[in-house]
Amino acid sequence: MKLYDGGRAPNPRRVRIFFAEKGVPLPELVPVDMTNKEHKTAAFARMNPSQRLPVLELDDGTALAETMAICRYLEALHPEPSLFGREAKDQATIEMWNRRIELGLFASVTAVFRHSHPSMAEFEEQVPEWAQANREQIEDHLWLLELQLAGNDFVCGQTLTVADITAGIAIDFMKPAKLPLPEDFVQIRRWHSALSGRTSWKA
Ligand SMILES: N[C@@H](CCC(=O)N[C@@H](CS)C(=O)NCC(=O)O)C(=O)O
């Protein structure tokens, strides 16, 4: 297996953290330099037509792209510790929160970054109004997370799940997107500080 990796970019980080939380050693890493557009080459596009990272290449040549697909593959191979839930209700709850965060906070922070950061101008037809529209959504997304964390150590209860990885990386990504985390989000700050101290977060 090989993991085509994108360094500090958020989606490759989500996968590396997932491996670390599973206690599974990372496969051979193939660094792909996005600043040099290595993910835009014909060879890379043949493997992943979306031209995005990460990609997990299996020994039979299958190329798995999409962060959640890669995480689910790993969960199926290594069920413990479960990060997608074991029982039906837990699985549905984790799916609900992961989707809420991925389609909400994570997507809005990503849109702000992609449509406003100078480094993205080569990769995105930047629409400043779209960055601004998403910037205005951030606080609502944060409150959803803040209220959920008020009664829970982690997003879905007392143990870490894939929803924490998605949400924690979304919070990390606010910094390069130049989005401040207001002081009043005390639950998010408490939970994010604990996440940042985990060994996996250095992956
Ligand atoms: N939906 C994909 C998104 C992957 C993605 O956008 N990756 C970024 C790095 S975080 C990328 O490859 N960007 C390259 C580009 O925009 O050209 C996933 O969940 O893995």
CSV table of C-alpha atoms and ligand atoms in Angstrom, one decimal:
chain,number,residue,atom,x,y,z
A,1,MET,CA,0.0,0.0,0.0
A,2,LYS,CA,1.1,3.6,-0.7
A,3,LEU,CA,-0.4,6.8,0.6
A,4,TYR,CA,-0.1,9.8,-1.7
A,5,ASP,CA,0.3,12.5,0.8
A,6,GLY,CA,-0.1,16.3,0.8
A,7,GLY,CA,1.8,17.4,3.9
A,8,ARG,CA,0.0,20.0,6.1
A,9,ALA,CA,-3.1,20.1,3.8
A,10,PRO,CA,-6.2,19.2,5.9
A,11,ASN,CA,-7.5,16.1,4.1
A,12,PRO,CA,-4.2,14.3,4.0
A,13,ARG,CA,-3.8,15.2,7.7
A,14,ARG,CA,-7.2,13.7,8.5
A,15,VAL,CA,-6.1,10.4,7.0
A,16,ARG,CA,-2.8,10.3,8.8
A,17,ILE,CA,-4.5,11.1,12.1
A,18,PHE,CA,-7.0,8.4,11.5
A,19,PHE,CA,-4.1,5.9,10.9
A,20,ALA,CA,-2.5,7.1,14.2
A,21,GLU,CA,-5.7,6.8,16.2
A,22,LYS,CA,-6.2,3.3,14.9
A,23,GLY,CA,-2.6,2.5,16.0
A,24,VAL,CA,-1.9,1.3,12.4
A,25,PRO,CA,1.5,2.3,11.0
A,26,LEU,CA,1.4,4.6,8.0
A,27,PRO,CA,2.0,2.8,4.7
A,28,GLU,CA,4.8,4.0,2.4
A,29,LEU,CA,4.3,7.7,2.0
A,30,VAL,CA,4.6,9.3,-1.5
A,31,PRO,CA,4.9,13.1,-0.9
A,32,VAL,CA,3.1,15.0,-3.6
A,33,ASP,CA,4.1,18.7,-3.9
A,34,MET,CA,0.9,20.6,-4.6
A,35,THR,CA,2.7,23.9,-4.9
A,36,ASN,CA,4.6,22.4,-7.9
A,37,LYS,CA,1.3,21.0,-9.2
A,38,GLU,CA,2.5,17.4,-9.0
A,39,HIS,CA,-1.1,16.4,-8.5
A,40,LYS,CA,-2.0,17.9,-11.8
A,41,THR,CA,0.3,15.6,-13.9
A,42,ALA,CA,-1.2,13.2,-16.4
A,43,ALA,CA,0.1,10.2,-14.4
A,44,PHE,CA,-1.6,11.4,-11.2
A,45,ALA,CA,-4.8,12.2,-13.0
A,46,ARG,CA,-4.9,8.7,-14.3
A,47,MET,CA,-4.8,7.4,-10.7
A,48,ASN,CA,-7.2,10.1,-9.3
A,49,PRO,CA,-9.2,11.9,-12.0
A,50,SER,CA,-10.2,14.4,-9.3
A,51,GLN,CA,-6.6,15.5,-9.0
A,52,ARG,CA,-6.9,15.8,-5.2
A,53,LEU,CA,-5.1,14.4,-2.2
A,54,PRO,CA,-4.9,12.0,-0.3
A,55,VAL,CA,-5.0,8.8,-2.4
A,56,LEU,CA,-4.4,5.3,-0.9
A,57,GLU,CA,-3.1,3.0,-3.6
A,58,LEU,CA,-3.6,-0.7,-2.7
A,59,ASP,CA,-1.3,-3.5,-3.7
A,60,ASP,CA,-3.6,-4.6,-6.5
A,61,GLY,CA,-3.4,-1.1,-8.0
A,62,THR,CA,-6.8,0.1,-6.8
A,63,ALA,CA,-6.7,3.9,-6.0
A,64,LEU,CA,-8.9,5.0,-3.2
A,65,ALA,CA,-9.4,8.7,-3.1
A,66,GLU,CA,-11.8,10.7,-0.8
A,67,THR,CA,-10.7,11.0,2.8
A,68,MET,CA,-13.8,9.3,4.2
A,69,ALA,CA,-13.6,6.4,1.8
A,70,ILE,CA,-10.0,5.8,2.9
A,71,CYS,CA,-10.9,6.0,6.6
A,72,ARG,CA,-13.8,3.6,6.1
A,73,TYR,CA,-11.5,1.1,4.3
A,74,LEU,CA,-9.1,1.3,7.2
A,75,GLU,CA,-11.9,0.8,9.7
A,76,ALA,CA,-13.1,-2.3,7.9
A,77,LEU,CA,-9.5,-3.7,8.0
A,78,HIS,CA,-8.9,-2.7,11.6
A,79,PRO,CA,-12.3,-2.5,13.4
A,80,GLU,CA,-10.7,-1.7,16.8
A,81,PRO,CA,-10.7,0.9,18.2
A,82,SER,CA,-13.9,1.7,16.4
A,83,LEU,CA,-13.9,5.3,15.0
A,84,PHE,CA,-17.2,4.9,13.1
A,85,GLY,CA,-19.2,3.2,15.8
A,86,ARG,CA,-20.1,-0.5,16.4
A,87,GLU,CA,-23.9,-0.5,17.2
A,88,ALA,CA,-26.5,0.8,14.7
A,89,LYS,CA,-27.4,3.9,16.8
A,90,ASP,CA,-23.8,4.8,17.4
A,91,GLN,CA,-22.9,4.4,13.7
A,92,ALA,CA,-25.8,6.6,12.7
A,93,THR,CA,-25.0,9.3,15.3
A,94,ILE,CA,-21.3,9.4,14.3
A,95,GLU,CA,-22.4,9.6,10.6
A,96,MET,CA,-24.8,12.4,11.4
A,97,TRP,CA,-22.2,14.5,13.2
A,98,ASN,CA,-19.4,13.8,10.7
A,99,ARG,CA,-21.7,14.9,7.8
A,100,ARG,CA,-22.9,17.9,9.7
A,101,ILE,CA,-19.4,19.0,10.3
A,102,GLU,CA,-17.9,18.0,6.9
A,103,LEU,CA,-20.8,19.7,4.9
A,104,GLY,CA,-21.0,22.6,7.4
A,105,LEU,CA,-17.9,23.9,9.2
A,106,PHE,CA,-15.3,22.1,7.2
A,107,ALA,CA,-16.8,23.0,3.9
A,108,SER,CA,-17.2,26.7,4.9
A,109,VAL,CA,-13.7,27.0,6.2
A,110,THR,CA,-12.4,25.3,3.0
A,111,ALA,CA,-14.4,27.7,0.9
A,112,VAL,CA,-13.1,30.8,2.7
A,113,PHE,CA,-9.5,29.5,2.3
A,114,ARG,CA,-9.8,28.5,-1.3
A,115,HIS,CA,-11.6,31.7,-2.4
A,116,SER,CA,-9.5,34.2,-0.4
A,117,HIS,CA,-6.0,32.8,0.2
A,118,PRO,CA,-3.4,34.1,-2.3
A,119,SER,CA,-1.8,30.6,-2.5
A,120,MET,CA,-5.1,29.2,-3.9
A,121,ALA,CA,-5.4,31.6,-6.8
A,122,GLU,CA,-3.7,29.2,-9.2
A,123,PHE,CA,-6.1,26.4,-8.2
A,124,GLU,CA,-9.4,28.1,-7.9
A,125,GLU,CA,-11.4,30.7,-9.9
A,126,GLN,CA,-11.6,32.8,-6.8
A,127,VAL,CA,-14.9,34.4,-6.0
A,128,PRO,CA,-14.5,36.8,-3.1
A,129,GLU,CA,-18.2,37.0,-2.5
A,130,TRP,CA,-18.3,33.3,-2.0
A,131,ALA,CA,-15.5,33.5,0.6
A,132,GLN,CA,-17.5,36.3,2.4
A,133,ALA,CA,-20.8,34.3,2.3
A,134,ASN,CA,-19.0,31.3,3.9
A,135,ARG,CA,-17.2,33.6,6.4
A,136,GLU,CA,-20.6,34.7,7.6
A,137,GLN,CA,-21.7,31.1,8.1
A,138,ILE,CA,-18.8,30.1,10.4
A,139,GLU,CA,-20.3,31.4,13.7
A,140,ASP,CA,-23.5,29.3,13.2
A,141,HIS,CA,-21.4,26.2,12.4
A,142,LEU,CA,-19.3,26.9,15.5
A,143,TRP,CA,-22.4,27.2,17.8
A,144,LEU,CA,-23.7,23.8,16.6
A,145,LEU,CA,-20.4,22.2,17.7
A,146,GLU,CA,-20.1,24.3,20.9
A,147,LEU,CA,-23.6,23.2,22.1
A,148,GLN,CA,-22.9,19.5,21.3
A,149,LEU,CA,-19.6,19.6,23.1
A,150,ALA,CA,-21.2,21.2,26.2
A,151,GLY,CA,-22.4,17.8,27.4
A,152,ASN,CA,-19.7,15.6,25.9
A,153,ASP,CA,-16.0,15.2,26.2
A,154,PHE,CA,-15.9,14.4,22.4
A,155,VAL,CA,-18.3,15.2,19.6
A,156,CYS,CA,-20.3,12.0,20.0
A,157,GLY,CA,-19.8,11.2,23.6
A,158,GLN,CA,-17.0,10.1,25.8
A,159,THR,CA,-14.6,8.6,23.2
A,160,LEU,CA,-13.0,10.0,20.1
A,161,THR,CA,-14.6,9.2,16.7
A,162,VAL,CA,-14.0,10.2,13.1
A,163,ALA,CA,-16.3,13.2,13.7
A,164,ASP,CA,-13.7,14.7,16.1
A,165,ILE,CA,-11.0,14.3,13.5
A,166,THR,CA,-13.1,16.1,10.9
A,167,ALA,CA,-14.1,18.9,13.4
A,168,GLY,CA,-10.6,19.3,14.9
A,169,ILE,CA,-9.0,19.6,11.5
A,170,ALA,CA,-11.7,22.2,10.5
A,171,ILE,CA,-10.7,24.2,13.6
A,172,ASP,CA,-7.0,23.9,12.7
A,173,PHE,CA,-7.8,25.0,9.2
A,174,MET,CA,-9.4,28.2,10.4
A,175,LYS,CA,-5.9,29.6,11.1
A,176,PRO,CA,-4.6,29.7,7.5
A,177,ALA,CA,-8.1,30.7,6.4
A,178,LYS,CA,-7.6,33.7,8.7
A,179,LEU,CA,-10.7,33.0,10.7
A,180,PRO,CA,-10.5,33.8,14.4
A,181,LEU,CA,-12.0,31.5,17.0
A,182,PRO,CA,-13.9,33.8,19.4
A,183,GLU,CA,-13.1,33.5,23.1
A,184,ASP,CA,-16.7,32.6,24.0
A,185,PHE,CA,-16.4,29.2,22.3
A,186,VAL,CA,-15.2,27.7,25.6
A,187,GLN,CA,-16.2,24.1,24.9
A,188,ILE,CA,-14.6,24.1,21.5
A,189,ARG,CA,-11.4,25.5,23.1
A,190,ARG,CA,-11.4,22.9,25.8
A,191,TRP,CA,-11.9,20.0,23.4
A,192,HIS,CA,-9.6,21.3,20.7
A,193,SER,CA,-6.8,21.8,23.2
A,194,ALA,CA,-7.2,18.2,24.4
A,195,LEU,CA,-7.2,17.0,20.7
A,196,SER,CA,-4.0,19.0,19.9
A,197,GLY,CA,-2.2,17.3,22.8
A,198,ARG,CA,-2.9,13.8,21.4
A,199,THR,CA,0.1,12.0,19.8
A,200,SER,CA,-2.0,11.4,16.7
A,201,TRP,CA,-2.4,15.2,16.1
A,202,LYS,CA,1.3,15.4,15.2
A,203,ALA,CA,0.9,12.9,12.4
B,1,LIG,N1,-13.3,15.5,-1.1
B,1,LIG,C1,-11.9,15.2,-1.0
B,1,LIG,C2,-11.2,16.6,-1.1
B,1,LIG,C3,-9.7,16.4,-1.2
B,1,LIG,C4,-9.0,17.8,-1.4
B,1,LIG,O1,-9.6,18.8,-1.8
B,1,LIG,N2,-7.7,17.8,-1.1
B,1,LIG,C5,-6.9,19.0,-1.3
B,1,LIG,C6,-5.9,19.0,-0.2
B,1,LIG,S1,-6.6,19.2,1.4
B,1,LIG,C7,-6.3,19.0,-2.6
B,1,LIG,O2,-5.9,18.0,-3.1
B,1,LIG,N3,-6.2,20.2,-3.3
B,1,LIG,C8,-5.6,20.3,-4.5
B,1,LIG,C9,-6.2,21.3,-5.4
B,1,LIG,O3,-7.2,22.0,-5.0
B,1,LIG,O4,-5.8,21.4,-6.6
B,1,LIG,C10,-11.5,14.4,0.2
B,1,LIG,O5,-12.4,14.4,1.1
B,1,LIG,O6,-10.5,13.8,0.3
